[in-house]
Short mmCIF file of C-alpha atoms and ligand atoms in Angstrom, two decimals:
data_model
loop_
_atom_site.label_atom_id
_atom_site.label_comp_id
_atom_site.label_asym_id
_atom_site.label_seq_id
_atom_site.Cartn_x
_atom_site.Cartn_y
_atom_site.Cartn_z
CA MET A 1 -27.00 39.39 59.83
CA ARG A 2 -24.13 37.67 61.66
CA MET A 3 -25.05 36.23 65.06
CA LYS A 4 -23.61 38.13 68.01
CA THR A 5 -20.66 36.08 69.28
CA ILE A 6 -19.84 36.21 72.99
CA ILE A 7 -16.87 34.58 74.67
CA ILE A 8 -17.33 33.46 78.27
CA THR A 9 -14.00 32.58 79.89
CA GLY A 10 -14.01 30.11 82.79
CA GLY A 11 -17.41 28.82 81.73
CA ALA A 12 -16.70 25.33 83.06
CA GLY A 13 -16.19 26.61 86.60
CA PHE A 14 -18.71 27.26 89.35
CA ILE A 15 -20.12 30.70 88.46
CA GLY A 16 -19.12 30.51 84.78
CA SER A 17 -21.25 27.39 84.24
CA HIS A 18 -24.32 29.18 85.63
CA VAL A 19 -23.63 32.19 83.40
CA ALA A 20 -23.03 30.04 80.30
CA ARG A 21 -26.27 28.09 80.89
CA LEU A 22 -28.26 31.28 81.37
CA PHE A 23 -26.90 32.91 78.19
CA VAL A 24 -27.18 29.79 76.00
CA ASN A 25 -30.79 29.16 77.02
CA LYS A 26 -31.95 32.76 77.10
CA TYR A 27 -30.21 34.21 74.02
CA ARG A 28 -30.71 31.76 71.15
CA GLU A 29 -29.65 34.53 68.76
CA TYR A 30 -26.16 34.67 70.35
CA LYS A 31 -23.35 32.28 69.70
CA ILE A 32 -21.74 31.48 73.08
CA VAL A 33 -18.12 30.31 73.09
CA ASN A 34 -16.95 28.91 76.41
CA LEU A 35 -13.16 29.11 76.73
CA ASP A 36 -11.76 27.14 79.63
CA LYS A 37 -8.46 25.48 80.48
CA LEU A 38 -10.24 22.82 82.57
CA THR A 39 -8.03 23.18 85.62
CA TYR A 40 -8.97 21.19 88.72
CA ALA A 41 -11.88 23.67 89.13
CA GLY A 42 -13.23 23.39 85.59
CA ASN A 43 -15.56 20.53 84.81
CA LEU A 44 -17.54 19.91 81.64
CA ALA A 45 -20.01 17.82 83.64
CA ASN A 46 -21.27 21.20 84.94
CA LEU A 47 -22.60 21.91 81.44
CA LYS A 48 -23.98 18.54 80.33
CA ASP A 49 -27.47 19.97 79.75
CA ILE A 50 -26.32 22.58 77.21
CA GLU A 51 -23.36 20.86 75.52
CA ASN A 52 -25.35 20.01 72.39
CA SER A 53 -27.11 23.36 72.04
CA PRO A 54 -26.64 24.76 68.51
CA ASN A 55 -25.60 28.19 69.84
CA TYR A 56 -22.92 26.78 72.19
CA GLU A 57 -19.29 25.86 71.57
CA PHE A 58 -16.61 24.75 74.00
CA VAL A 59 -12.95 25.62 73.38
CA LYS A 60 -10.24 24.22 75.62
CA GLY A 61 -7.41 26.71 76.08
CA ASP A 62 -5.30 28.80 78.40
CA ILE A 63 -5.77 32.56 78.71
CA VAL A 64 -2.09 32.83 79.65
CA ASP A 65 -1.11 31.74 76.12
CA SER A 66 -1.17 35.10 74.30
CA ASN A 67 -0.65 33.67 70.78
CA PHE A 68 -3.51 31.25 71.21
CA ILE A 69 -5.79 33.98 72.58
CA GLN A 70 -4.90 36.40 69.78
CA LYS A 71 -5.66 33.77 67.14
CA LEU A 72 -8.93 32.71 68.80
CA PHE A 73 -10.14 36.33 68.84
CA GLU A 74 -9.12 36.80 65.18
CA ASP A 75 -10.92 33.61 64.14
CA LYS A 76 -14.13 34.18 66.06
CA GLN A 77 -14.41 38.00 65.94
CA PHE A 78 -16.10 38.22 69.33
CA ASP A 79 -18.53 41.08 69.97
CA GLY A 80 -18.44 40.70 73.74
CA VAL A 81 -16.25 39.20 76.44
CA ILE A 82 -17.50 37.99 79.82
CA HIS A 83 -14.33 37.18 81.71
CA LEU A 84 -14.60 34.81 84.66
CA ALA A 85 -11.56 32.53 84.20
CA ALA A 86 -9.35 32.80 87.24
CA GLU A 87 -7.57 31.00 89.98
CA SER A 88 -10.18 31.66 92.64
CA HIS A 89 -9.23 29.98 95.91
CA VAL A 90 -7.55 32.10 98.61
CA ASP A 91 -5.93 29.07 100.31
CA ARG A 92 -4.28 27.97 97.06
CA SER A 93 -3.03 31.53 96.50
CA ILE A 94 -1.16 31.30 99.80
CA SER A 95 0.72 28.19 98.72
CA GLN A 96 1.13 29.13 95.00
CA PRO A 97 0.95 32.93 94.55
CA ALA A 98 2.67 33.03 91.14
CA GLU A 99 -0.05 30.89 89.52
CA PHE A 100 -2.48 33.66 90.46
CA VAL A 101 -0.35 36.32 88.78
CA PHE A 102 -0.14 34.27 85.56
CA THR A 103 -3.82 33.47 85.22
CA ASN A 104 -5.50 36.43 86.88
CA VAL A 105 -3.18 39.25 85.80
CA ILE A 106 -1.37 38.13 82.63
CA GLY A 107 -4.42 36.18 81.42
CA THR A 108 -6.62 39.27 81.78
CA VAL A 109 -4.10 41.48 79.96
CA ASN A 110 -3.92 38.94 77.11
CA LEU A 111 -7.69 39.06 76.72
CA LEU A 112 -7.73 42.88 76.82
CA ASN A 113 -4.98 43.05 74.17
CA ALA A 114 -6.79 40.59 71.91
CA ALA A 115 -10.11 42.46 72.23
CA LYS A 116 -8.43 45.78 71.53
CA HIS A 117 -6.68 44.25 68.50
CA ILE A 118 -9.78 42.80 66.80
CA TRP A 119 -12.01 45.75 67.65
CA LYS A 120 -9.36 48.08 66.10
CA ASP A 121 -10.57 51.12 67.99
CA ASN A 122 -14.06 50.76 66.52
CA TYR A 123 -15.80 49.97 69.75
CA SER A 124 -19.41 50.44 68.78
CA GLY A 125 -21.57 47.68 70.28
CA LYS A 126 -18.56 45.97 71.89
CA ILE A 127 -18.04 45.21 75.57
CA PHE A 128 -15.35 43.70 77.79
CA TYR A 129 -17.00 42.68 81.06
CA HIS A 130 -14.64 41.66 83.86
CA ILE A 131 -15.99 39.65 86.81
CA SER A 132 -14.23 40.51 90.03
CA THR A 133 -14.55 40.13 93.76
CA ASP A 134 -15.36 42.17 96.85
CA GLU A 135 -12.04 40.95 98.33
CA VAL A 136 -10.18 43.71 96.44
CA TYR A 137 -11.53 46.15 99.05
CA GLY A 138 -9.76 44.36 101.92
CA SER A 139 -11.38 43.66 105.24
CA LEU A 140 -14.05 45.45 107.28
CA GLY A 141 -14.13 45.92 111.05
CA GLU A 142 -17.36 45.64 113.03
CA GLU A 143 -19.13 48.39 111.03
CA GLY A 144 -19.71 49.43 107.42
CA MET A 145 -20.03 47.94 103.95
CA PHE A 146 -17.96 48.10 100.77
CA THR A 147 -19.20 50.66 98.26
CA GLU A 148 -17.80 51.20 94.76
CA GLU A 149 -15.84 54.15 96.19
CA ASN A 150 -13.87 52.11 98.72
CA ARG A 151 -10.12 52.14 98.11
CA TYR A 152 -8.47 48.91 97.06
CA GLU A 153 -6.70 47.20 99.97
CA PRO A 154 -6.21 43.54 99.03
CA HIS A 155 -4.50 41.24 101.53
CA SER A 156 -4.20 37.78 100.01
CA PRO A 157 -2.25 36.95 96.84
CA TYR A 158 -5.65 36.04 95.33
CA SER A 159 -7.23 39.41 96.06
CA ALA A 160 -4.02 41.24 95.07
CA SER A 161 -4.10 39.49 91.68
CA LYS A 162 -7.80 40.30 91.19
CA ALA A 163 -7.18 43.94 92.21
CA SER A 164 -4.35 44.12 89.69
CA SER A 165 -6.56 42.70 86.94
CA ASP A 166 -9.26 45.28 87.77
CA HIS A 167 -6.64 48.04 87.42
CA PHE A 168 -5.60 46.72 84.01
CA VAL A 169 -9.20 46.64 82.82
CA ARG A 170 -9.65 50.29 83.89
CA ALA A 171 -6.29 51.21 82.34
CA PHE A 172 -7.36 49.74 78.96
CA ASN A 173 -10.63 51.66 79.23
CA ASP A 174 -8.87 54.93 80.12
CA THR A 175 -5.87 54.59 77.79
CA PHE A 176 -7.27 52.88 74.70
CA GLY A 177 -11.01 53.38 75.10
CA VAL A 178 -11.71 49.62 75.33
CA PRO A 179 -15.36 49.61 76.49
CA ALA A 180 -15.15 47.86 79.82
CA ILE A 181 -17.31 47.22 82.87
CA ILE A 182 -16.30 45.59 86.16
CA SER A 183 -18.44 44.04 88.87
CA ASN A 184 -17.25 43.05 92.33
CA CYS A 185 -19.30 40.36 94.01
CA SER A 186 -19.45 38.79 97.45
CA ASN A 187 -19.27 35.06 98.30
CA ASN A 188 -21.42 32.88 96.02
CA TYR A 189 -23.04 29.60 97.00
CA GLY A 190 -25.09 27.01 95.12
CA SER A 191 -24.73 24.00 92.83
CA TYR A 192 -21.49 23.01 91.03
CA GLN A 193 -19.09 24.73 93.44
CA PHE A 194 -15.81 22.89 93.81
CA PRO A 195 -15.76 21.30 97.29
CA GLU A 196 -12.66 23.03 98.61
CA LYS A 197 -14.71 26.17 99.32
CA LEU A 198 -16.47 26.38 102.67
CA ILE A 199 -20.08 25.40 101.91
CA PRO A 200 -19.63 22.35 99.60
CA LEU A 201 -16.58 21.19 101.57
CA PHE A 202 -18.50 21.16 104.83
CA ILE A 203 -21.59 19.51 103.31
CA ASN A 204 -19.34 16.77 101.95
CA ASN A 205 -17.48 16.35 105.24
CA ILE A 206 -20.69 16.19 107.26
CA ARG A 207 -21.99 13.58 104.83
CA HIS A 208 -18.87 11.46 105.47
CA LYS A 209 -18.66 12.29 109.21
CA LYS A 210 -15.25 13.91 108.64
CA PRO A 211 -13.87 16.78 110.81
CA LEU A 212 -15.08 20.30 109.92
CA PRO A 213 -11.90 22.45 109.91
CA VAL A 214 -12.97 25.91 111.13
CA TYR A 215 -10.19 28.48 110.68
CA GLY A 216 -9.36 30.47 113.83
CA THR A 217 -12.37 31.08 116.03
CA GLY A 218 -14.96 31.02 113.23
CA GLU A 219 -15.81 34.69 113.89
CA ASN A 220 -15.07 35.80 110.31
CA VAL A 221 -18.06 37.15 108.42
CA ARG A 222 -18.97 36.61 104.77
CA ASP A 223 -21.87 38.00 102.71
CA TRP A 224 -23.46 35.08 100.84
CA LEU A 225 -25.25 35.31 97.49
CA TRP A 226 -27.13 32.60 95.58
CA VAL A 227 -25.06 31.92 92.43
CA ALA A 228 -28.06 32.16 90.09
CA ASP A 229 -28.67 35.68 91.40
CA HIS A 230 -25.08 36.57 90.51
CA ALA A 231 -25.63 35.15 87.02
CA ARG A 232 -28.78 37.30 86.69
CA ALA A 233 -26.80 40.37 87.74
CA ILE A 234 -24.11 39.57 85.15
CA ASP A 235 -26.77 39.29 82.44
CA LEU A 236 -28.24 42.64 83.45
CA ILE A 237 -24.89 44.44 83.65
CA PHE A 238 -23.72 42.96 80.33
CA HIS A 239 -26.82 44.29 78.58
CA LYS A 240 -27.70 47.44 80.52
CA GLY A 241 -24.60 48.46 82.49
CA LYS A 242 -22.81 51.74 81.73
CA ILE A 243 -19.40 51.47 80.08
CA GLY A 244 -16.58 52.55 82.40
CA GLU A 245 -18.62 51.80 85.52
CA THR A 246 -18.13 49.44 88.43
CA TYR A 247 -21.04 47.65 90.10
CA ASN A 248 -20.93 45.96 93.49
CA ILE A 249 -23.05 42.82 93.83
CA GLY A 250 -23.90 41.24 97.18
CA GLY A 251 -26.44 39.24 99.10
CA PHE A 252 -27.28 41.71 101.90
CA ASN A 253 -26.74 38.52 103.89
CA GLN A 254 -23.91 38.47 106.43
CA TRP A 255 -23.10 35.31 108.35
CA LYS A 256 -20.40 34.53 110.89
CA ASN A 257 -18.70 31.34 109.67
CA ILE A 258 -19.44 29.48 112.90
CA ASP A 259 -23.16 30.35 112.79
CA LEU A 260 -23.41 29.26 109.16
CA ILE A 261 -21.59 26.00 109.94
CA ARG A 262 -23.93 25.28 112.88
CA LEU A 263 -26.92 25.94 110.60
CA MET A 264 -25.59 23.49 108.00
CA CYS A 265 -25.01 20.88 110.72
CA LYS A 266 -28.56 21.31 111.96
CA ILE A 267 -30.14 21.02 108.50
CA LEU A 268 -28.00 17.99 107.63
CA ASP A 269 -28.78 16.22 110.93
CA LYS A 270 -32.44 16.33 109.89
CA LYS A 271 -31.87 15.35 106.26
CA LEU A 272 -29.53 12.48 107.14
CA ASN A 273 -31.74 11.25 110.01
CA ARG A 274 -29.05 11.89 112.60
CA SER A 275 -29.70 12.84 116.20
CA GLU A 276 -29.86 16.58 116.99
CA GLY A 277 -26.36 18.00 117.55
CA GLU A 278 -24.56 14.97 116.11
CA SER A 279 -22.88 16.77 113.17
CA GLU A 280 -21.79 19.71 115.35
CA GLN A 281 -19.48 17.28 117.14
CA LEU A 282 -17.41 17.27 113.93
CA ILE A 283 -16.48 20.97 114.32
CA THR A 284 -12.70 21.24 114.79
CA PHE A 285 -11.01 24.59 115.28
CA VAL A 286 -7.75 24.66 113.28
CA LYS A 287 -4.91 27.14 112.69
CA ASP A 288 -6.24 30.33 111.10
CA ARG A 289 -5.74 31.17 107.42
CA SER A 290 -2.74 33.58 107.12
CA GLY A 291 -3.93 37.16 106.60
CA HIS A 292 -7.54 36.00 107.03
CA ASP A 293 -9.89 38.93 106.29
CA LEU A 294 -12.31 39.45 109.17
CA ARG A 295 -15.44 40.63 107.45
CA TYR A 296 -16.85 41.30 103.98
CA ALA A 297 -20.17 43.02 103.39
CA VAL A 298 -21.23 44.54 100.10
CA ASP A 299 -23.37 47.60 99.63
CA ALA A 300 -25.19 46.64 96.42
CA SER A 301 -27.47 49.67 96.38
CA LYS A 302 -26.03 51.09 93.13
CA ILE A 303 -27.01 48.08 91.01
CA LYS A 304 -30.40 48.03 92.74
CA ARG A 305 -30.96 51.73 92.11
CA GLU A 306 -29.61 51.91 88.55
CA LEU A 307 -30.46 48.49 87.11
CA GLY A 308 -33.23 47.25 89.40
CA TRP A 309 -31.33 44.11 90.52
CA GLU A 310 -31.68 42.54 93.95
CA PRO A 311 -31.24 39.02 95.32
CA SER A 312 -34.29 36.86 94.57
CA LEU A 313 -33.82 34.10 97.10
CA LYS A 314 -33.80 34.18 100.91
CA PHE A 315 -30.68 32.53 102.32
CA GLU A 316 -32.60 30.01 104.46
CA GLU A 317 -34.26 28.72 101.27
CA GLY A 318 -31.05 28.88 99.22
CA ILE A 319 -28.95 26.91 101.67
CA GLU A 320 -31.61 24.15 101.90
CA LYS A 321 -31.71 23.93 98.10
CA THR A 322 -27.92 23.86 97.96
CA ILE A 323 -27.64 21.07 100.53
CA ASP A 324 -30.31 19.10 98.68
CA TRP A 325 -28.40 19.54 95.42
CA TYR A 326 -25.14 18.14 96.84
CA LEU A 327 -26.97 15.25 98.51
CA THR A 328 -28.82 14.41 95.30
CA ASN A 329 -25.78 14.82 93.07
CA GLU A 330 -23.56 12.42 94.97
CA ASP A 331 -21.95 11.19 91.74
CA TRP A 332 -20.81 14.68 90.79
CA LEU A 333 -19.37 15.16 94.27
CA ASN A 334 -17.67 11.74 94.28
CA ASN A 335 -16.16 12.38 90.84
CA VAL A 336 -14.62 15.72 91.73
CA THR A 337 -13.35 14.53 95.11
CA SER A 338 -11.37 11.60 93.76
CA GLY A 339 -7.81 11.75 92.41
CA ASP A 340 -5.93 15.02 92.83
CA TYR A 341 -8.50 16.35 95.25
CA GLN A 342 -7.37 13.85 97.92
CA LYS A 343 -3.77 15.02 97.56
CA TYR A 344 -4.78 18.68 97.86
CA TYR A 345 -6.94 17.91 100.89
CA GLU A 346 -4.18 16.07 102.72
CA GLU A 347 -1.65 18.86 102.06
CA GLN A 348 -4.05 21.63 103.05
CA TYR A 349 -5.32 20.09 106.24
CA THR A 350 -2.35 18.18 107.62
CA LYS A 351 0.11 21.06 107.49
CA ASN A 352 0.46 22.95 110.72
P1 NAD B 401 -13.80 28.53 89.77
O1 NAD B 401 -12.45 28.33 90.36
O2 NAD B 401 -14.91 27.61 90.14
O3 NAD B 401 -13.70 28.49 88.16
C1 NAD B 401 -12.67 29.10 87.46
C2 NAD B 401 -12.68 28.57 86.03
O4 NAD B 401 -11.63 29.20 85.31
C3 NAD B 401 -12.45 27.05 85.94
O5 NAD B 401 -13.36 26.47 85.04
C4 NAD B 401 -11.03 26.95 85.41
O6 NAD B 401 -10.79 25.78 84.65
C5 NAD B 401 -10.92 28.21 84.57
N1 NAD B 401 -9.52 28.65 84.41
C6 NAD B 401 -8.59 28.79 85.40
N2 NAD B 401 -7.43 29.18 84.88
C7 NAD B 401 -7.61 29.30 83.53
C8 NAD B 401 -6.77 29.68 82.45
N3 NAD B 401 -5.48 30.00 82.66
N4 NAD B 401 -7.29 29.73 81.22
C9 NAD B 401 -8.60 29.40 80.99
N5 NAD B 401 -9.43 29.01 81.99
C10 NAD B 401 -8.95 28.96 83.23
O7 NAD B 401 -14.15 30.04 90.07
P2 NAD B 401 -15.56 30.72 90.42
O8 NAD B 401 -15.78 30.63 91.87
O9 NAD B 401 -16.57 30.24 89.48
O10 NAD B 401 -15.20 32.25 90.09
C11 NAD B 401 -15.34 32.76 88.76
C12 NAD B 401 -14.91 34.22 88.75
O11 NAD B 401 -15.73 34.96 89.65
C13 NAD B 401 -13.47 34.44 89.19
O12 NAD B 401 -12.93 35.46 88.39
C14 NAD B 401 -13.60 34.90 90.63
O13 NAD B 401 -12.52 35.74 90.98
C15 NAD B 401 -14.91 35.65 90.60
N6 NAD B 401 -15.67 35.67 91.87
C16 NAD B 401 -15.95 34.49 92.54
C17 NAD B 401 -16.73 34.54 93.70
C18 NAD B 401 -17.08 33.30 94.45
O14 NAD B 401 -17.68 33.40 95.53
N7 NAD B 401 -16.79 32.11 93.97
C19 NAD B 401 -17.20 35.78 94.17
C20 NAD B 401 -16.87 36.95 93.47
C21 NAD B 401 -16.12 36.87 92.31
O1 DAU B 402 -15.76 37.28 98.69
C1 DAU B 402 -15.72 36.70 97.43
C2 DAU B 402 -14.74 35.55 97.44
O2 DAU B 402 -15.36 34.48 98.16
C3 DAU B 402 -14.35 35.08 96.03
O3 DAU B 402 -13.68 36.11 95.37
C4 DAU B 402 -13.47 33.83 96.10
O4 DAU B 402 -13.18 33.36 94.80
C5 DAU B 402 -14.21 32.77 96.89
O5 DAU B 402 -13.38 31.64 97.02
C6 DAU B 402 -14.61 33.30 98.27
O6 DAU B 402 -13.45 33.51 99.11
P1 DAU B 402 -13.44 33.10 100.66
O7 DAU B 402 -12.03 32.95 101.07
O8 DAU B 402 -14.32 33.97 101.47
O9 DAU B 402 -14.17 31.65 100.53
P2 DAU B 402 -13.91 30.25 101.22
O10 DAU B 402 -15.08 29.39 100.89
O11 DAU B 402 -12.54 29.72 100.95
O12 DAU B 402 -13.99 30.59 102.77
C7 DAU B 402 -15.14 31.18 103.36
C8 DAU B 402 -14.85 31.42 104.82
O13 DAU B 402 -14.71 30.16 105.50
C9 DAU B 402 -13.53 32.15 105.07
O14 DAU B 402 -13.68 33.02 106.18
C10 DAU B 402 -12.54 31.03 105.42
C11 DAU B 402 -13.42 30.01 106.11
N1 DAU B 402 -13.01 28.60 105.94
C12 DAU B 402 -12.81 28.13 104.68
C13 DAU B 402 -12.42 26.83 104.47
C14 DAU B 402 -12.19 26.32 103.06
C15 DAU B 402 -12.85 27.77 107.05
O15 DAU B 402 -13.06 28.18 108.20
N2 DAU B 402 -12.46 26.47 106.85
C16 DAU B 402 -12.22 25.98 105.59
O16 DAU B 402 -11.84 24.78 105.49
#
């Protein structure tokens, strides 16, 4: 019998690398193909421990290139797609919105077309699983949580592009019968996250005693989930989820940015043998992000009820582990923060 062949797109990124590792180690009977363009956010060092596994293959390529994607699907005859490749940073989407349309919208449509083409309307045992975000639902006020029934109300070019890709996935399911599932997850944290996102950026800045640029008043709220718990949810949905369904995934763990930042300062003061309150002095309130969503909070009761998933790790434990990982893996951090990163950082934080 031929091995089941699964393509994971964006497997060299933050969440994708956790998903690829989980699948390669857990499902020896699958062949896992990791397709990644290796943008600034993709890094093969994230996958060092599995790169020589016999059931793993890395392919460098761009999901925007439809001919390349079509050929790859014809050659490999994938049985399943787990699609994570994306431009994922809201701040970058404000300075370069078109990039987000190319990768997140056109790239997703190219993958859908290629899957439809090789599966030739015989969809038995096939699945196209699209990884999306809670940001498609827009922003919450003081009360409430996003359920799967919330209407789409994206505000940033990033969330608009992810919302559009979700619509295309549903359209291919409705129009052509492509067996698809979508999940929408809240903010992830953990190892291997590129340090332009809040948690690794601030750990790195505290380490170097650099200013901590808090957007606006720091009152915005995010719902944080341990990345390995997201990977576990993806595994469960891929194998047990119902075709045509959407699942929300979240941490049941809301934090105001400023409270989270103070907590990180406190933990790092201890770990770096600094005096109490020293790192908090680095907090610098800067101009707010344009269109900054106030609050995200995910109601993940459907996946809990139907598939038995819930977060495994308490945030207080997860954030300690995460800080320890970045402190221990200084080389990884130093490597990804050299070169182009410096240029990005200067442009992002010196503009008014
Ligand atoms: P990331 O930016 O760390 O990684 C994205 C990966 O996609 C990188 O390896 C990059 O090289 C690759 N990529 C980008 N453009 C590509 C292209 N044109 N062709 C092939 N590969 C390309 O992102 P992440 O934080 O790991 O997010 C992964 C997915 O999960 C995204 O779809 C994102 O929208 C979604 N998501 C992220 C979060 C979060 O908190 N990070 C939460 C919910 C959903
Ligand atoms: O909700 C899920 C989303 O979470 C994912 O879809 C995105 O891919 C992911 O990047 C993340 O988006 P956010 O915009 O919430 O994440 P970010 O880490 O950029 O910012 C978290 C919060 O911290 C947000 O309110 C903005 C604020 N922030 C961020 C940075 C980088 C600051 O105050 N200062 C900063 O320098």
